[in-house]
């Protein structure tokens, strides 16, 4: 069983500690409704069904809505969302 020895370059190396990364600003805080709210989202000229899961103010200052559509999550501009 001598052929089962590890090759010297196959040894995992752990990264060394580095200085903390500076953040560009505070993360936006997302609020969430008590339970998902049925909404419609304008995408590609069509309105599709989804669920609103939360809201936040984006980095550019625009209000955004977290929408779930068949398990996919996406932040969408609030002006592209309407209630069902």
mmCIF file of C-alpha atoms in Angstrom:
data_model
loop_
_atom_site.group_PDB
_atom_site.id
_atom_site.type_symbol
_atom_site.label_atom_id
_atom_site.label_comp_id
_atom_site.label_asym_id
_atom_site.label_seq_id
_atom_site.Cartn_x
_atom_site.Cartn_y
_atom_site.Cartn_z
ATOM 1 C CA UNK A 1 0.000 0.000 0.000
ATOM 2 C CA UNK A 2 2.869 2.384 -0.584
ATOM 3 C CA UNK A 3 1.039 4.013 -3.531
ATOM 4 C CA UNK A 4 -1.438 5.771 -1.198
ATOM 5 C CA UNK A 5 0.952 8.434 0.026
ATOM 6 C CA UNK A 6 -0.116 12.044 -0.433
ATOM 7 C CA UNK A 7 1.712 14.232 -2.868
ATOM 8 C CA UNK A 8 3.539 17.101 -1.039
ATOM 9 C CA UNK A 9 1.592 19.769 -2.957
ATOM 10 C CA UNK A 10 -1.753 18.206 -1.992
ATOM 11 C CA UNK A 11 -1.476 19.447 1.593
ATOM 12 C CA UNK A 12 -4.098 22.088 2.374
ATOM 13 C CA UNK A 13 -2.789 25.400 3.535
ATOM 14 C CA UNK A 14 -4.857 27.576 5.833
ATOM 15 C CA UNK A 15 -4.971 31.263 4.906
ATOM 16 C CA UNK A 16 -3.224 33.615 7.266
ATOM 17 C CA UNK A 17 -5.169 36.239 9.149
ATOM 18 C CA UNK A 18 -5.380 39.617 7.471
ATOM 19 C CA UNK A 19 -6.580 43.071 8.427
ATOM 20 C CA UNK A 20 -10.359 43.612 8.471
ATOM 21 C CA UNK A 21 -11.899 44.952 5.263
ATOM 22 C CA UNK A 22 -13.156 48.531 5.386
ATOM 23 C CA UNK A 23 -16.853 48.797 4.574
ATOM 24 C CA UNK A 24 -18.011 51.570 2.294
ATOM 25 C CA UNK A 25 -20.993 52.426 4.475
ATOM 26 C CA UNK A 26 -23.770 51.080 6.611
ATOM 27 C CA UNK A 27 -25.766 48.182 5.233
ATOM 28 C CA UNK A 28 -29.366 49.086 4.426
ATOM 29 C CA UNK A 29 -31.873 47.765 6.913
ATOM 30 C CA UNK A 30 -34.655 45.645 5.460
ATOM 31 C CA UNK A 31 -38.063 45.582 7.076
ATOM 32 C CA UNK A 32 -40.377 42.668 6.556
ATOM 33 C CA UNK A 33 -44.138 42.320 6.706
ATOM 34 C CA UNK A 34 -45.639 40.008 9.331
ATOM 35 C CA UNK A 35 -46.193 37.461 6.549
ATOM 36 C CA UNK A 36 -45.575 37.443 2.797
ATOM 37 C CA UNK A 37 -47.836 39.808 0.838
ATOM 38 C CA UNK A 38 -49.071 38.922 -2.653
ATOM 39 C CA UNK A 39 -47.797 41.477 -5.201
ATOM 40 C CA UNK A 40 -47.275 41.859 -8.925
ATOM 41 C CA UNK A 41 -43.927 42.922 -10.390
ATOM 42 C CA UNK A 42 -43.408 44.619 -13.767
ATOM 43 C CA UNK A 43 -40.697 42.716 -15.661
ATOM 44 C CA UNK A 44 -40.067 42.935 -19.377
ATOM 45 C CA UNK A 45 -43.332 44.755 -20.027
ATOM 46 C CA UNK A 46 -45.423 42.135 -18.195
ATOM 47 C CA UNK A 47 -46.819 41.882 -14.674
ATOM 48 C CA UNK A 48 -45.815 38.654 -12.908
ATOM 49 C CA UNK A 49 -47.047 37.331 -9.551
ATOM 50 C CA UNK A 50 -44.784 37.235 -6.529
ATOM 51 C CA UNK A 51 -44.637 37.712 -2.784
ATOM 52 C CA UNK A 52 -43.221 40.725 -0.966
ATOM 53 C CA UNK A 53 -40.846 39.602 1.765
ATOM 54 C CA UNK A 54 -39.220 42.877 2.801
ATOM 55 C CA UNK A 55 -38.347 46.479 2.011
ATOM 56 C CA UNK A 56 -35.187 48.582 2.181
ATOM 57 C CA UNK A 57 -33.653 51.793 0.949
ATOM 58 C CA UNK A 58 -30.964 50.886 -1.578
ATOM 59 C CA UNK A 59 -27.484 52.371 -1.827
ATOM 60 C CA UNK A 60 -28.649 54.944 -4.410
ATOM 61 C CA UNK A 61 -31.468 56.047 -2.079
ATOM 62 C CA UNK A 62 -34.241 54.303 -4.037
ATOM 63 C CA UNK A 63 -36.798 52.249 -2.123
ATOM 64 C CA UNK A 64 -36.612 48.557 -2.992
ATOM 65 C CA UNK A 65 -38.840 45.550 -2.346
ATOM 66 C CA UNK A 66 -37.584 41.984 -1.806
ATOM 67 C CA UNK A 67 -39.774 39.780 -3.999
ATOM 68 C CA UNK A 68 -39.975 35.997 -4.186
ATOM 69 C CA UNK A 69 -41.117 34.382 -7.452
ATOM 70 C CA UNK A 70 -41.051 30.570 -7.576
ATOM 71 C CA UNK A 71 -38.274 30.493 -4.985
ATOM 72 C CA UNK A 72 -36.109 33.153 -6.662
ATOM 73 C CA UNK A 73 -35.371 36.239 -4.554
ATOM 74 C CA UNK A 74 -34.702 39.632 -6.102
ATOM 75 C CA UNK A 75 -34.616 43.236 -4.933
ATOM 76 C CA UNK A 76 -36.881 45.309 -7.212
ATOM 77 C CA UNK A 77 -37.446 49.071 -7.423
ATOM 78 C CA UNK A 78 -40.612 49.879 -5.457
ATOM 79 C CA UNK A 79 -42.133 51.640 -8.493
ATOM 80 C CA UNK A 80 -42.160 48.293 -10.366
ATOM 81 C CA UNK A 81 -44.312 46.614 -7.693
ATOM 82 C CA UNK A 82 -48.080 46.791 -7.152
ATOM 83 C CA UNK A 83 -50.421 45.003 -4.794
ATOM 84 C CA UNK A 84 -52.451 42.050 -6.048
#
